[in-house]
Amino acid sequence: MNKDCRVTVLRMALIGVHAVALSCCAVSPPPDALADLMTDDDGGLQLPASWGASKIASAGVDHHWIDRFEDAGLSAAVAEALASSPDLEVAAARLEVAYQNARLAGVPMNPTSNARFDGNRQKRNFIGFPFGGATDGVFSNITDSSGLALDVNWEIDLWGRMRAGASAALGEAQATGAQLRGVHASLAARVAKTWFALAEARMQLALAEETESSYRATEKAVRDRFETGGHDSGATGAQLRLARSDTLVAKAGAASRKEGIARLQRQLEVLLGRYPKGEMSGAAVLPAAPVFPPAGLPSELLARRPDIQAAERRLASQGQRIREAELAVFPSFSLTGSLGTATEELSD
């Protein structure tokens, strides 16, 4: 490799390093869209700068609220649902797509380069020329040529239009992340709700079976008195029909409770990512109620809700989209450069 080719390759390497460095420029997410809404410039009610609350209330959101029920089965069911739920996997996949789109949104701010290598072999025939080496009056000449070139194009984001678009995409990815946290919390709540409903259904089934057993005992007593042929067989027959009707109603109620338990078992297994075979036993009794939330919790804790955070990020992203559209009317400026070399020897 001669000196000129080494200089050409060195310049290409420096341009590539410069392009990689430019691609590392970070894009800031959209600013908080609720900041202006929380401030009051009209002389209205001013929110206090700090909250007077107990130590427990100041601790913030309890992320381990399931454990406060002190039910090992419930905690295990929630952990299994979070580990294998299809809904959570779909939400996680959407988050990955959103962040990949955010990365692609920043690509136009980076320089683009196009490197190409060309090789050409050309054969020319000269007919009728009395040159040396001619055969049957035809003289041919073969020419080889090779070329190496690099083109670089970089659009300068002078007005911030591309930065606004990339910031909007990043805000949309953050909104998707908040939605994932919302699906996480919602899934845990649905598992807990179904778990409690299953325990309640089992307790109601036990009560229905006790009621059925009591009505059967009453029916047996009335039937025995009827079969003895008492002096008032007509009244005893009416009582027997009423007792039989009560027994059948109680039996139907117990069957309905069993059907409800089977439905809740399958619903719980679907949430846990299992095939709904109806084999989930659940809890036999309701767990003890946890301690009530302490007094003095600030209302700004509502801003930690995942759905509110997702809505705020979407609102902030739309603001950046509007700014991107407004800046699109300004002219764009691009820097272009081209560097290349050509030789008749491939070794050069």
Coordinates of C-alpha atoms in Angstrom, one line a residue:
M1 CA 0.0 0.0 0.0
N2 CA 1.5 3.3 -1.1
K3 CA 1.6 6.6 0.9
D4 CA -1.5 8.1 -0.8
C5 CA -3.7 5.1 0.0
R6 CA -2.5 5.1 3.6
V7 CA -3.5 8.7 4.0
T8 CA -6.9 8.0 2.4
V9 CA -7.7 5.2 4.8
L10 CA -6.5 7.3 7.8
R11 CA -8.9 10.1 6.8
M12 CA -11.7 7.7 6.4
A13 CA -11.1 6.2 9.9
L14 CA -11.0 9.7 11.4
I15 CA -14.3 10.6 9.8
G16 CA -15.8 7.3 11.1
V17 CA -14.6 8.1 14.7
H18 CA -16.1 11.6 14.4
A19 CA -19.4 10.1 13.3
V20 CA -19.5 7.7 16.2
A21 CA -18.7 10.6 18.6
L22 CA -21.5 12.7 17.2
S23 CA -24.0 9.7 17.6
C24 CA -23.3 9.7 21.3
C25 CA -25.0 13.1 21.8
A26 CA -27.8 12.6 24.4
V27 CA -31.3 13.8 23.9
S28 CA -33.2 15.1 26.9
P29 CA -36.8 13.8 27.5
P30 CA -39.7 16.3 27.4
P31 CA -39.9 18.5 30.4
D32 CA -42.6 17.9 33.0
A33 CA -45.9 18.9 31.5
L34 CA -47.6 19.2 35.0
A35 CA -45.1 21.8 36.3
D36 CA -47.0 24.7 34.9
L37 CA -50.3 23.2 36.1
M38 CA -49.0 22.9 39.6
T39 CA -47.9 26.5 39.9
D40 CA -50.5 29.2 40.5
D41 CA -49.7 32.6 39.0
D42 CA -53.2 34.1 39.3
G43 CA -53.0 34.8 43.0
G44 CA -55.1 31.8 43.9
L45 CA -54.5 29.0 46.4
Q46 CA -50.8 28.4 47.0
L47 CA -49.8 24.9 47.7
P48 CA -47.4 24.4 50.7
A49 CA -43.8 23.7 50.0
S50 CA -43.7 20.7 52.5
W51 CA -46.2 18.4 54.1
G52 CA -46.6 17.8 57.8
A53 CA -47.1 14.0 58.0
S54 CA -46.1 11.1 60.2
K55 CA -43.0 9.2 59.6
I56 CA -44.9 6.3 58.0
A57 CA -46.9 8.6 55.8
S58 CA -43.7 10.3 54.6
A59 CA -42.2 7.0 53.5
G60 CA -44.2 7.2 50.2
V61 CA -45.7 4.4 48.1
D62 CA -45.6 0.8 49.6
H63 CA -44.4 -1.4 46.8
H64 CA -44.8 -4.6 48.9
W65 CA -48.4 -4.1 49.8
I66 CA -49.2 -7.7 49.0
D67 CA -47.0 -9.0 51.8
R68 CA -49.1 -6.9 54.3
F69 CA -51.9 -9.5 54.0
E70 CA -49.5 -12.0 55.6
D71 CA -50.7 -14.7 53.2
A72 CA -47.9 -16.8 51.8
G73 CA -50.2 -18.4 49.1
L74 CA -51.3 -15.0 47.9
S75 CA -47.7 -13.7 47.7
A76 CA -46.6 -16.8 45.8
A77 CA -49.5 -16.4 43.4
V78 CA -48.7 -12.8 42.7
A79 CA -45.0 -13.6 42.2
E80 CA -45.9 -16.4 39.7
A81 CA -48.3 -14.1 37.8
L82 CA -45.6 -11.4 37.5
A83 CA -43.1 -14.0 36.3
S84 CA -45.2 -15.8 33.7
S85 CA -48.2 -13.6 32.8
P86 CA -48.7 -13.2 29.0
D87 CA -50.2 -9.7 29.5
L88 CA -47.0 -8.6 31.2
E89 CA -44.8 -10.1 28.5
V90 CA -46.8 -8.2 25.9
A91 CA -46.4 -4.9 27.8
A92 CA -42.7 -5.6 28.1
A93 CA -42.4 -6.2 24.4
R94 CA -44.2 -3.0 23.7
L95 CA -41.7 -1.1 25.9
E96 CA -38.8 -2.6 24.0
V97 CA -40.3 -1.5 20.7
A98 CA -40.9 2.0 22.1
Y99 CA -37.3 2.4 23.2
Q100 CA -36.0 1.0 19.9
N101 CA -38.2 3.6 18.1
A102 CA -36.8 6.3 20.4
R103 CA -33.3 5.2 19.4
L104 CA -34.2 5.3 15.7
A105 CA -35.7 8.8 16.1
G106 CA -32.3 10.2 17.0
V107 CA -30.6 8.7 13.9
P108 CA -31.2 11.7 11.6
M109 CA -29.1 13.9 13.9
N110 CA -26.1 11.8 13.2
P111 CA -23.9 12.1 10.1
T112 CA -24.6 9.5 7.4
S113 CA -21.8 7.9 5.4
N114 CA -21.7 5.8 2.3
A115 CA -18.5 3.9 1.5
R116 CA -18.2 2.1 -1.8
F117 CA -15.6 0.1 -3.6
D118 CA -15.7 -0.3 -7.4
G119 CA -13.8 -2.6 -9.7
N120 CA -13.9 -2.5 -13.5
R121 CA -12.3 -4.5 -16.3
Q122 CA -12.7 -3.3 -19.8
K123 CA -11.7 -5.0 -23.1
R124 CA -11.4 -3.0 -26.3
N125 CA -11.1 -4.6 -29.8
F126 CA -9.3 -2.6 -32.6
I127 CA -10.2 -4.1 -35.9
G128 CA -8.0 -3.6 -38.9
F129 CA -5.1 -2.0 -37.1
P130 CA -1.8 -3.5 -38.0
F131 CA -0.4 -3.6 -34.5
G132 CA 1.7 -6.2 -33.0
G133 CA -0.1 -9.1 -31.3
A134 CA -3.1 -8.8 -33.6
T135 CA -4.9 -12.0 -34.6
D136 CA -6.8 -12.1 -37.9
G137 CA -6.5 -8.3 -38.0
V138 CA -8.1 -7.8 -34.6
F139 CA -6.1 -6.2 -31.8
S140 CA -7.5 -6.2 -28.2
N141 CA -6.6 -4.2 -25.1
I142 CA -7.7 -5.1 -21.5
T143 CA -7.8 -2.3 -18.8
D144 CA -8.4 -2.9 -15.1
S145 CA -9.4 -0.1 -12.7
S146 CA -10.3 0.0 -8.9
G147 CA -11.8 2.8 -6.9
L148 CA -12.5 3.5 -3.2
A149 CA -14.8 6.4 -2.2
L150 CA -16.5 7.7 1.0
D151 CA -19.5 10.2 1.0
V152 CA -20.6 11.9 4.2
N153 CA -23.7 13.9 4.7
W154 CA -24.8 15.7 7.9
E155 CA -27.8 17.8 8.4
I156 CA -27.2 20.5 11.0
D157 CA -30.1 20.7 13.5
L158 CA -29.8 24.4 13.7
W159 CA -33.4 25.1 15.0
G160 CA -33.8 22.0 17.1
R161 CA -36.4 20.3 15.0
M162 CA -34.8 16.9 15.0
R163 CA -34.0 17.2 18.8
A164 CA -37.7 17.9 19.4
G165 CA -38.7 14.8 17.5
A166 CA -36.2 12.6 19.3
S167 CA -37.3 14.1 22.6
A168 CA -41.0 13.3 21.8
A169 CA -40.1 9.7 20.9
L170 CA -38.2 9.4 24.2
G171 CA -41.2 10.8 26.1
E172 CA -43.5 8.2 24.3
A173 CA -41.1 5.5 25.4
Q174 CA -41.3 6.8 29.0
A175 CA -45.1 6.7 28.7
T176 CA -44.9 3.1 27.6
G177 CA -42.7 2.3 30.6
A178 CA -45.3 3.9 32.9
Q179 CA -47.9 1.8 31.3
L180 CA -45.8 -1.3 32.0
R181 CA -45.7 -0.4 35.7
G182 CA -49.4 0.1 35.5
V183 CA -49.9 -3.4 34.1
H184 CA -47.6 -4.7 36.8
A185 CA -49.7 -3.1 39.6
S186 CA -53.0 -4.0 37.9
L187 CA -52.0 -7.6 37.5
A188 CA -51.1 -7.9 41.2
A189 CA -54.4 -6.3 42.2
R190 CA -56.4 -8.6 39.9
V191 CA -54.7 -11.7 41.3
A192 CA -55.4 -10.5 44.8
K193 CA -59.0 -9.6 44.0
T194 CA -59.5 -13.1 42.4
W195 CA -57.8 -14.8 45.3
F196 CA -60.1 -13.0 47.8
A197 CA -63.1 -13.8 45.7
L198 CA -62.2 -17.5 45.6
A199 CA -61.8 -17.6 49.4
E200 CA -65.1 -15.8 49.8
A201 CA -66.8 -18.3 47.4
R202 CA -65.4 -21.2 49.4
M203 CA -66.8 -19.8 52.6
Q204 CA -70.2 -19.2 50.9
L205 CA -70.1 -22.8 49.6
A206 CA -69.5 -24.1 53.1
L207 CA -72.4 -22.0 54.4
A208 CA -74.6 -23.2 51.5
E209 CA -73.8 -26.8 52.3
E210 CA -74.6 -26.3 56.0
T211 CA -77.9 -24.7 55.0
E212 CA -78.7 -27.7 52.7
S213 CA -77.9 -30.1 55.4
S214 CA -80.2 -28.2 57.9
Y215 CA -83.0 -28.2 55.4
R216 CA -82.5 -32.0 54.7
A217 CA -82.8 -32.7 58.4
T218 CA -86.0 -30.6 58.6
E219 CA -87.4 -32.4 55.6
K220 CA -86.6 -35.8 57.2
A221 CA -88.3 -34.9 60.4
V222 CA -91.4 -33.7 58.5
R223 CA -91.4 -36.8 56.3
D224 CA -91.2 -39.1 59.3
R225 CA -94.2 -37.4 61.0
F226 CA -96.1 -37.6 57.7
E227 CA -95.4 -41.3 57.3
T228 CA -96.6 -42.1 60.8
G229 CA -100.0 -41.0 59.7
G230 CA -100.8 -38.3 62.2
H231 CA -104.2 -36.9 62.9
D232 CA -103.6 -33.9 60.5
S233 CA -102.1 -35.5 57.5
G234 CA -103.1 -32.7 55.2
A235 CA -101.2 -30.0 57.1
T236 CA -98.2 -32.4 57.4
G237 CA -98.2 -33.0 53.7
A238 CA -98.1 -29.2 53.0
Q239 CA -95.2 -28.9 55.4
L240 CA -93.5 -31.7 53.6
R241 CA -93.8 -30.1 50.2
L242 CA -92.5 -26.8 51.7
A243 CA -89.6 -28.6 53.4
R244 CA -88.8 -30.4 50.1
S245 CA -88.8 -27.2 48.2
D246 CA -86.5 -25.5 50.7
T247 CA -84.1 -28.4 50.4
L248 CA -84.0 -28.3 46.6
V249 CA -83.4 -24.5 46.6
A250 CA -80.5 -25.0 49.1
K251 CA -79.1 -27.7 46.8
A252 CA -79.3 -25.5 43.8
G253 CA -77.6 -22.7 45.7
A254 CA -74.7 -25.0 46.7
A255 CA -74.4 -26.1 43.1
S256 CA -74.2 -22.5 42.0
R257 CA -71.5 -21.8 44.6
K258 CA -69.5 -24.7 43.2
E259 CA -69.8 -23.4 39.7
G260 CA -68.6 -20.0 40.9
I261 CA -65.6 -21.6 42.5
A262 CA -64.7 -23.4 39.3
R263 CA -65.0 -20.2 37.3
L264 CA -62.8 -18.3 39.8
Q265 CA -60.2 -21.1 39.7
R266 CA -59.9 -20.9 36.0
Q267 CA -59.8 -17.1 36.1
L268 CA -56.9 -17.2 38.6
E269 CA -55.0 -19.7 36.6
V270 CA -55.3 -17.6 33.4
L271 CA -53.9 -14.6 35.4
L272 CA -51.0 -16.8 36.5
G273 CA -50.2 -18.0 33.0
R274 CA -51.3 -21.6 33.6
Y275 CA -53.6 -23.6 31.4
P276 CA -57.1 -23.2 33.0
K277 CA -57.7 -26.7 34.3
G278 CA -59.6 -25.5 37.4
E279 CA -57.1 -27.1 39.8
M280 CA -56.2 -23.9 41.7
S281 CA -57.3 -24.4 45.2
G282 CA -56.8 -20.8 46.5
A283 CA -57.2 -19.8 50.1
A284 CA -59.8 -21.5 52.4
V285 CA -60.5 -18.3 54.4
L286 CA -60.0 -14.6 53.9
P287 CA -56.8 -13.2 55.2
A288 CA -56.7 -10.6 58.0
A289 CA -57.2 -7.0 56.8
P290 CA -54.0 -5.0 56.9
V291 CA -53.5 -1.8 58.8
F292 CA -55.3 1.1 57.3
P293 CA -53.2 3.7 55.4
P294 CA -51.9 6.3 57.9
A295 CA -53.3 9.8 58.1
G296 CA -51.4 12.7 56.5
L297 CA -50.6 11.2 53.1
P298 CA -50.1 14.2 50.7
S299 CA -52.4 14.4 47.7
E300 CA -49.3 14.7 45.4
L301 CA -48.8 11.0 45.9
L302 CA -51.5 10.7 43.2
A303 CA -48.9 11.9 40.7
R304 CA -47.1 8.6 41.3
R305 CA -49.9 6.6 39.8
P306 CA -48.6 4.9 36.6
D307 CA -51.6 5.9 34.5
I308 CA -51.2 9.6 35.5
Q309 CA -47.5 9.4 34.8
A310 CA -48.2 7.8 31.4
A311 CA -50.8 10.5 30.6
E312 CA -48.3 13.2 31.6
R313 CA -45.5 11.8 29.4
R314 CA -47.9 11.6 26.4
L315 CA -49.0 15.2 27.0
A316 CA -45.3 16.3 27.1
S317 CA -44.5 14.3 24.0
Q318 CA -47.4 15.9 22.1
G319 CA -45.9 19.3 23.1
Q320 CA -42.6 18.3 21.5
R321 CA -44.4 17.0 18.4
I322 CA -46.1 20.4 18.1
R323 CA -42.7 22.1 18.5
E324 CA -41.2 19.8 15.8
A325 CA -44.0 20.8 13.4
E326 CA -43.6 24.5 14.1
L327 CA -39.8 24.2 13.4
A328 CA -40.3 22.3 10.2
V329 CA -41.1 25.6 8.3
F330 CA -37.5 26.8 8.8
P331 CA -34.9 26.0 6.2
S332 CA -32.5 23.1 6.7
F333 CA -28.7 23.1 6.3
S334 CA -26.6 20.1 5.4
L335 CA -22.8 19.6 5.2
T336 CA -21.7 17.1 2.5
G337 CA -18.2 15.8 1.8
S338 CA -16.7 13.2 -0.5
L339 CA -13.4 11.5 -0.5
G340 CA -12.0 8.9 -2.9
T341 CA -9.2 7.5 -4.8
A342 CA -8.8 5.5 -8.1
T343 CA -6.0 3.4 -9.4
E344 CA -5.2 0.9 -12.1
E345 CA -3.5 -1.5 -9.7
L346 CA -5.7 -3.3 -7.1
S347 CA -2.7 -3.6 -4.8
D348 CA -2.7 0.3 -4.5

